[in-house]
Amino acid sequence: MGGEAPFPSGDLMRGKRGMIMGVANKNSIAWHIAQQLHAQGAELAFTYANEALERRVRPLAESLESKLIVECDVLSDGSMDAAFSVIDNAWGDLDFLVHSIAFTDKEALEGSFVENTTRKNFKDTMDVSAYSFVDAANRASKLMKPGGSMITLTYLGSERVIPNYNVMGVAKAALEASMRYIARDLGPRGIRVNAISAGPIKTLAAAGISSGRHMFSFNRAASPLRDDTEPKGVAGAALYLLSDLGASCTGETHHVDAGFHIVGMPDEAALKE
Ligand code: NAD
């Protein structure tokens, strides 16, 4: 739980309050980020998607002394209204937002993109995985002063074709473009908006992608660091972007993927993976 991993401690986030959207369990990227922010003094509010997840999220959040733990289904305006009003009533303002949410049907994460993408699932995937950041950013920005900061989580499948990532890659492209437009809109108010493009990490969401095992081994073999993406590296990047260390950085998609994104042609050994 909270104290398991030695996240670097300090005061970089002392006095800052933020909302963490997207913890499902202790493997969630948002949970790693939350632990790092807490170790640097942040006060955190957590949202969970539905009642079933509350049982997992509440003990995790409480282990980081969180008092605000609220249900929030990003597909429901009423649920978003309710969650943001809890934050508004309790804190009145917000320093940062972590958006770490995505969903698509499992059947869409395999085989042919052109054949397996239905109109309904295309829309639903966009709604949960891209529009929810636009909506959350808009609501959060109303509670933010200059110095506020937001991040979302994306993946290389937005820029390049990754087998089986399919419609989620299209949603991530929309998410990254949305991030840049939001950065443009909120920049004049001193609010920074960025994305972290993480390499493959073993989570519930990643388990849905068919050929996941190949994805991990190929990434390890082909990346300059010859290693998996460490959740701690993602949490460290989040700390940089959400704290004052990240001043002047906005509209950026920052890759934390053992360098995989720079590779044009992998070494021969990687092709055997
Ligand atoms: P995860 O399954 O732990 O997190 C996904 C979260 O999305 C869950 O908490 C889930 O409850 C939430 N969610 C789904 N539908 C929702 C809804 N309607 N309302 C509210 N919340 C909803 O998996 P994760 O890997 O930590 O994913 C977090 C983010 O990181 C996602 O955007 C994912 O695409 C991105 N990402 C993951 C990887 C990876 O390899 N795991 C790599 C790059 C980017």
Short mmCIF file of C-alpha atoms and ligand atoms in Angstrom, two decimals:
data_model
loop_
_atom_site.label_atom_id
_atom_site.label_comp_id
_atom_site.label_asym_id
_atom_site.label_seq_id
_atom_site.Cartn_x
_atom_site.Cartn_y
_atom_site.Cartn_z
CA MET A 1 0.00 0.00 0.00
CA GLY A 2 1.07 3.58 0.47
CA GLY A 3 4.38 3.03 2.21
CA GLU A 4 5.58 0.03 0.13
CA ALA A 5 7.74 1.76 -2.42
CA PRO A 6 10.34 4.33 -1.44
CA PHE A 7 9.22 7.24 -3.57
CA PRO A 8 11.63 10.18 -3.14
CA SER A 9 10.26 12.37 -0.35
CA GLY A 10 10.44 16.12 0.00
CA ASP A 11 8.36 19.27 -0.07
CA LEU A 12 7.91 19.96 -3.79
CA MET A 13 4.13 19.55 -3.50
CA ARG A 14 3.70 20.83 0.07
CA GLY A 15 0.62 23.09 0.26
CA LYS A 16 -0.75 21.83 -3.07
CA ARG A 17 -4.06 20.00 -3.45
CA GLY A 18 -4.98 17.87 -6.38
CA MET A 19 -7.39 15.40 -7.84
CA ILE A 20 -6.37 11.92 -8.95
CA MET A 21 -8.74 10.39 -11.51
CA GLY A 22 -8.06 6.82 -12.63
CA VAL A 23 -6.96 4.59 -9.77
CA ALA A 24 -8.48 1.12 -10.11
CA ASN A 25 -6.00 -0.84 -8.01
CA LYS A 26 -2.41 -0.77 -6.76
CA ASN A 27 -1.05 -1.42 -10.26
CA SER A 28 -2.73 1.65 -11.77
CA ILE A 29 -0.38 4.28 -13.16
CA ALA A 30 -2.43 6.89 -11.28
CA TRP A 31 -1.66 5.09 -8.02
CA HIS A 32 2.10 5.28 -8.62
CA ILE A 33 1.75 8.97 -9.41
CA ALA A 34 -0.38 9.53 -6.30
CA GLN A 35 2.22 7.92 -4.05
CA GLN A 36 4.97 10.09 -5.50
CA LEU A 37 2.94 13.29 -5.10
CA HIS A 38 2.03 12.35 -1.54
CA ALA A 39 5.69 11.66 -0.70
CA GLN A 40 6.34 15.27 -1.75
CA GLY A 41 3.64 16.65 0.54
CA ALA A 42 0.57 16.92 -1.74
CA GLU A 43 -2.95 16.63 -0.37
CA LEU A 44 -4.96 14.32 -2.63
CA ALA A 45 -8.57 13.69 -3.59
CA PHE A 46 -9.38 10.45 -5.42
CA THR A 47 -12.17 9.54 -7.79
CA TYR A 48 -13.25 6.00 -8.63
CA ALA A 49 -15.35 4.93 -11.60
CA ASN A 50 -18.06 2.89 -9.87
CA GLU A 51 -19.16 1.21 -6.65
CA ALA A 52 -17.31 -2.02 -7.44
CA LEU A 53 -13.99 -0.16 -7.58
CA GLU A 54 -14.63 1.78 -4.38
CA ARG A 55 -13.61 -1.24 -2.31
CA ARG A 56 -10.17 -1.18 -3.90
CA VAL A 57 -9.63 2.55 -4.16
CA ARG A 58 -10.83 3.66 -0.71
CA PRO A 59 -8.18 1.77 1.33
CA LEU A 60 -5.44 2.92 -1.03
CA ALA A 61 -6.57 6.54 -0.81
CA GLU A 62 -6.92 6.35 2.97
CA SER A 63 -3.37 5.00 3.23
CA LEU A 64 -2.29 8.38 1.80
CA GLU A 65 -4.47 10.23 4.35
CA SER A 66 -6.98 11.26 1.70
CA LYS A 67 -10.31 12.50 3.02
CA LEU A 68 -11.95 13.13 -0.34
CA ILE A 69 -12.78 9.87 -2.09
CA VAL A 70 -15.64 10.29 -4.55
CA GLU A 71 -17.40 8.30 -7.24
CA CYS A 72 -17.03 9.74 -10.70
CA ASP A 73 -18.09 8.06 -13.93
CA VAL A 74 -16.69 10.34 -16.62
CA LEU A 75 -19.47 9.28 -19.02
CA SER A 76 -22.09 10.91 -16.82
CA ASP A 77 -22.49 14.69 -16.59
CA GLY A 78 -24.33 14.26 -13.29
CA SER A 79 -21.51 12.20 -11.84
CA MET A 80 -18.90 14.76 -13.00
CA ASP A 81 -21.02 17.60 -11.56
CA ALA A 82 -21.28 15.80 -8.23
CA ALA A 83 -17.57 14.92 -7.99
CA PHE A 84 -16.35 18.41 -8.83
CA SER A 85 -18.82 20.00 -6.45
CA VAL A 86 -17.47 17.82 -3.62
CA ILE A 87 -13.98 19.19 -4.36
CA ASP A 88 -15.27 22.74 -4.70
CA ASN A 89 -17.20 22.57 -1.40
CA ALA A 90 -14.33 20.99 0.52
CA TRP A 91 -11.35 22.90 -0.89
CA GLY A 92 -12.70 25.78 -3.00
CA ASP A 93 -9.63 25.55 -5.20
CA LEU A 94 -7.38 23.04 -6.89
CA ASP A 95 -3.67 23.08 -7.77
CA PHE A 96 -3.41 20.05 -10.01
CA LEU A 97 -5.31 17.32 -11.88
CA VAL A 98 -4.17 13.83 -12.89
CA HIS A 99 -6.32 12.27 -15.62
CA SER A 100 -5.42 8.61 -16.11
CA ILE A 101 -8.52 7.12 -17.73
CA ALA A 102 -9.22 5.07 -20.84
CA PHE A 103 -11.60 2.34 -21.95
CA THR A 104 -12.60 0.42 -25.05
CA ASP A 105 -14.28 -2.91 -25.73
CA LYS A 106 -11.87 -5.84 -25.48
CA GLU A 107 -12.94 -7.08 -28.93
CA ALA A 108 -11.66 -3.83 -30.43
CA LEU A 109 -8.16 -4.45 -29.10
CA GLU A 110 -7.34 -7.25 -31.49
CA GLY A 111 -7.08 -7.96 -35.17
CA SER A 112 -8.08 -5.60 -37.92
CA PHE A 113 -8.75 -1.96 -36.99
CA VAL A 114 -10.76 -1.30 -40.11
CA GLU A 115 -12.97 -4.35 -39.63
CA ASN A 116 -13.34 -4.34 -35.84
CA THR A 117 -14.22 -0.70 -35.21
CA THR A 118 -17.94 -0.21 -34.76
CA ARG A 119 -19.56 3.24 -34.76
CA LYS A 120 -20.76 2.76 -31.20
CA ASN A 121 -17.45 1.64 -29.76
CA PHE A 122 -15.57 4.35 -31.70
CA LYS A 123 -17.78 6.98 -30.06
CA ASP A 124 -17.67 5.39 -26.61
CA THR A 125 -13.89 5.02 -26.71
CA MET A 126 -13.47 8.67 -27.69
CA ASP A 127 -15.90 9.73 -24.98
CA VAL A 128 -14.16 7.93 -22.09
CA SER A 129 -10.59 8.21 -23.31
CA ALA A 130 -10.39 11.66 -24.92
CA TYR A 131 -13.46 13.81 -24.23
CA SER A 132 -13.29 13.07 -20.50
CA PHE A 133 -10.02 14.99 -20.33
CA VAL A 134 -11.55 18.01 -22.08
CA ASP A 135 -14.46 17.94 -19.63
CA ALA A 136 -12.33 17.36 -16.52
CA ALA A 137 -9.80 20.02 -17.57
CA ASN A 138 -12.57 22.56 -18.09
CA ARG A 139 -14.09 21.85 -14.69
CA ALA A 140 -10.73 21.72 -12.89
CA SER A 141 -9.53 24.95 -14.50
CA LYS A 142 -12.46 26.82 -12.92
CA LEU A 143 -10.98 25.93 -9.52
CA MET A 144 -7.38 26.72 -10.46
CA LYS A 145 -5.29 29.80 -9.96
CA PRO A 146 -2.18 30.72 -11.98
CA GLY A 147 0.39 28.00 -11.29
CA GLY A 148 -2.17 25.22 -11.72
CA SER A 149 -1.10 22.14 -13.67
CA MET A 150 -2.78 19.14 -15.32
CA ILE A 151 -1.59 15.94 -16.91
CA THR A 152 -3.10 13.10 -18.86
CA LEU A 153 -1.68 9.68 -19.79
CA THR A 154 -1.17 8.61 -23.38
CA TYR A 155 0.65 5.97 -25.44
CA LEU A 156 2.75 5.81 -28.60
CA GLY A 157 -0.11 4.07 -30.44
CA SER A 158 -1.35 7.63 -31.12
CA GLU A 159 1.68 8.42 -33.31
CA ARG A 160 2.59 5.04 -34.78
CA VAL A 161 0.69 1.90 -35.67
CA ILE A 162 0.94 -0.62 -32.82
CA PRO A 163 -0.59 -4.07 -33.44
CA ASN A 164 -3.98 -4.50 -31.75
CA TYR A 165 -4.01 -1.01 -30.15
CA ASN A 166 -6.44 -0.01 -32.90
CA VAL A 167 -9.21 2.43 -31.92
CA MET A 168 -7.42 3.27 -28.70
CA GLY A 169 -4.56 4.70 -30.78
CA VAL A 170 -7.05 6.95 -32.54
CA ALA A 171 -8.50 8.05 -29.18
CA LYS A 172 -4.99 8.78 -27.86
CA ALA A 173 -4.28 10.94 -30.93
CA ALA A 174 -7.45 12.91 -30.12
CA LEU A 175 -6.42 13.10 -26.48
CA GLU A 176 -2.98 14.52 -27.32
CA ALA A 177 -4.43 17.07 -29.74
CA SER A 178 -7.02 18.04 -27.12
CA MET A 179 -4.23 18.47 -24.59
CA ARG A 180 -2.52 21.00 -26.89
CA TYR A 181 -5.72 22.99 -27.47
CA ILE A 182 -6.45 23.02 -23.74
CA ALA A 183 -2.87 24.19 -23.09
CA ARG A 184 -3.44 27.05 -25.55
CA ASP A 185 -6.74 28.03 -23.89
CA LEU A 186 -5.54 27.86 -20.28
CA GLY A 187 -2.01 29.16 -20.84
CA PRO A 188 -3.01 32.84 -20.58
CA ARG A 189 -4.38 32.04 -17.12
CA GLY A 190 -1.04 30.55 -16.04
CA ILE A 191 -2.30 26.95 -16.08
CA ARG A 192 -0.05 24.30 -17.64
CA VAL A 193 -1.35 21.20 -19.45
CA ASN A 194 0.81 18.25 -20.53
CA ALA A 195 0.70 14.54 -21.38
CA ILE A 196 2.96 11.68 -20.41
CA SER A 197 3.36 9.00 -23.08
CA ALA A 198 4.22 5.92 -21.04
CA GLY A 199 5.65 2.66 -22.37
CA PRO A 200 3.83 -0.59 -21.58
CA ILE A 201 3.17 -1.15 -17.86
CA LYS A 202 1.31 -4.17 -16.42
CA THR A 203 -2.09 -2.83 -15.36
CA LEU A 204 -5.74 -3.78 -15.78
CA ALA A 205 -6.02 -1.61 -18.89
CA ALA A 206 -2.90 -3.13 -20.50
CA ALA A 207 -4.21 -6.65 -19.83
CA GLY A 208 -7.00 -5.99 -22.34
CA ILE A 209 -4.60 -5.65 -25.27
CA SER A 210 -4.12 -8.92 -27.12
CA SER A 211 -0.45 -9.77 -27.83
CA GLY A 212 0.43 -7.88 -24.65
CA ARG A 213 3.26 -10.29 -23.84
CA HIS A 214 4.94 -9.67 -27.19
CA MET A 215 4.50 -5.95 -26.65
CA PHE A 216 6.43 -6.08 -23.37
CA SER A 217 9.25 -8.30 -24.61
CA PHE A 218 9.66 -6.37 -27.88
CA ASN A 219 9.73 -3.05 -26.06
CA ARG A 220 12.40 -4.37 -23.70
CA ALA A 221 14.53 -5.73 -26.51
CA ALA A 222 14.19 -2.76 -28.87
CA SER A 223 14.37 0.20 -26.48
CA PRO A 224 17.69 1.98 -25.94
CA LEU A 225 17.56 1.23 -22.20
CA ARG A 226 16.76 -2.47 -22.88
CA ASP A 227 14.29 -2.36 -20.04
CA ASP A 228 10.62 -2.15 -19.12
CA THR A 229 9.06 1.22 -18.43
CA GLU A 230 9.24 1.73 -14.69
CA PRO A 231 6.07 3.11 -13.13
CA LYS A 232 8.37 5.13 -10.89
CA GLY A 233 9.79 6.92 -13.92
CA VAL A 234 6.27 7.87 -14.95
CA ALA A 235 5.52 9.05 -11.41
CA GLY A 236 8.74 11.12 -11.43
CA ALA A 237 7.76 12.77 -14.71
CA ALA A 238 4.33 13.53 -13.24
CA LEU A 239 5.98 15.17 -10.23
CA TYR A 240 8.09 17.35 -12.54
CA LEU A 241 5.12 18.38 -14.66
CA LEU A 242 2.75 19.01 -11.74
CA SER A 243 5.19 20.81 -9.45
CA ASP A 244 6.83 24.17 -9.95
CA LEU A 245 9.85 22.29 -11.38
CA GLY A 246 7.85 22.11 -14.60
CA ALA A 247 7.41 25.90 -14.89
CA SER A 248 7.30 27.02 -18.55
CA CYS A 249 6.50 23.51 -19.79
CA THR A 250 3.07 23.24 -21.38
CA GLY A 251 1.47 21.55 -24.38
CA GLU A 252 4.12 18.82 -24.28
CA THR A 253 3.79 15.05 -24.78
CA HIS A 254 6.66 13.71 -22.70
CA HIS A 255 7.73 10.12 -23.44
CA VAL A 256 8.67 7.87 -20.53
CA ASP A 257 9.23 4.56 -22.31
CA ALA A 258 12.89 3.51 -21.95
CA GLY A 259 13.47 5.45 -25.18
CA PHE A 260 11.39 3.12 -27.36
CA HIS A 261 9.80 6.02 -29.29
CA ILE A 262 13.10 7.11 -30.88
CA VAL A 263 13.81 3.74 -32.51
CA GLY A 264 13.37 3.71 -36.28
CA MET A 265 14.80 0.23 -36.81
CA PRO A 266 15.29 -2.18 -33.90
CA ASP A 267 18.41 -4.33 -33.51
CA GLU A 268 18.14 -7.80 -35.06
CA ALA A 269 17.92 -9.45 -31.65
CA ALA A 270 14.71 -7.54 -30.92
CA LEU A 271 13.06 -9.02 -34.01
CA LYS A 272 13.28 -12.49 -32.45
CA GLU A 273 11.08 -11.35 -29.54
P1 NAD B 1 -5.98 1.08 -15.10
O1 NAD B 1 -6.94 0.07 -15.60
O2 NAD B 1 -5.40 0.89 -13.77
O3 NAD B 1 -6.60 2.55 -15.18
C1 NAD B 1 -7.62 2.89 -16.10
C2 NAD B 1 -8.63 3.67 -15.31
O4 NAD B 1 -9.67 4.19 -16.16
C3 NAD B 1 -9.31 2.81 -14.25
O5 NAD B 1 -9.14 3.39 -12.98
C4 NAD B 1 -10.77 2.85 -14.64
O6 NAD B 1 -11.66 2.81 -13.54
C5 NAD B 1 -10.82 4.19 -15.36
N1 NAD B 1 -12.05 4.34 -16.14
C6 NAD B 1 -12.47 3.60 -17.21
N2 NAD B 1 -13.71 4.01 -17.57
C7 NAD B 1 -14.07 5.01 -16.73
C8 NAD B 1 -15.23 5.82 -16.57
N3 NAD B 1 -16.30 5.70 -17.39
N4 NAD B 1 -15.25 6.76 -15.59
C9 NAD B 1 -14.19 6.91 -14.76
N5 NAD B 1 -13.07 6.18 -14.85
C10 NAD B 1 -13.02 5.23 -15.82
O7 NAD B 1 -4.82 1.10 -16.21
P2 NAD B 1 -3.62 2.14 -16.45
O8 NAD B 1 -2.70 1.41 -17.36
O9 NAD B 1 -3.13 2.69 -15.16
O10 NAD B 1 -4.32 3.27 -17.33
C11 NAD B 1 -4.28 4.64 -16.98
C12 NAD B 1 -4.01 5.49 -18.21
O11 NAD B 1 -2.69 5.24 -18.66
C13 NAD B 1 -4.94 5.18 -19.39
O12 NAD B 1 -5.25 6.39 -20.06
C14 NAD B 1 -4.05 4.32 -20.28
O13 NAD B 1 -4.45 4.35 -21.64
C15 NAD B 1 -2.72 5.03 -20.05
N6 NAD B 1 -1.53 4.27 -20.45
C16 NAD B 1 -1.31 3.01 -19.99
C17 NAD B 1 -0.17 2.33 -20.39
C18 NAD B 1 0.08 0.91 -19.91
O14 NAD B 1 0.89 0.21 -20.52
N7 NAD B 1 -0.52 0.46 -18.83
C19 NAD B 1 0.75 2.93 -21.24
C20 NAD B 1 0.52 4.23 -21.68
C21 NAD B 1 -0.62 4.90 -21.29
#
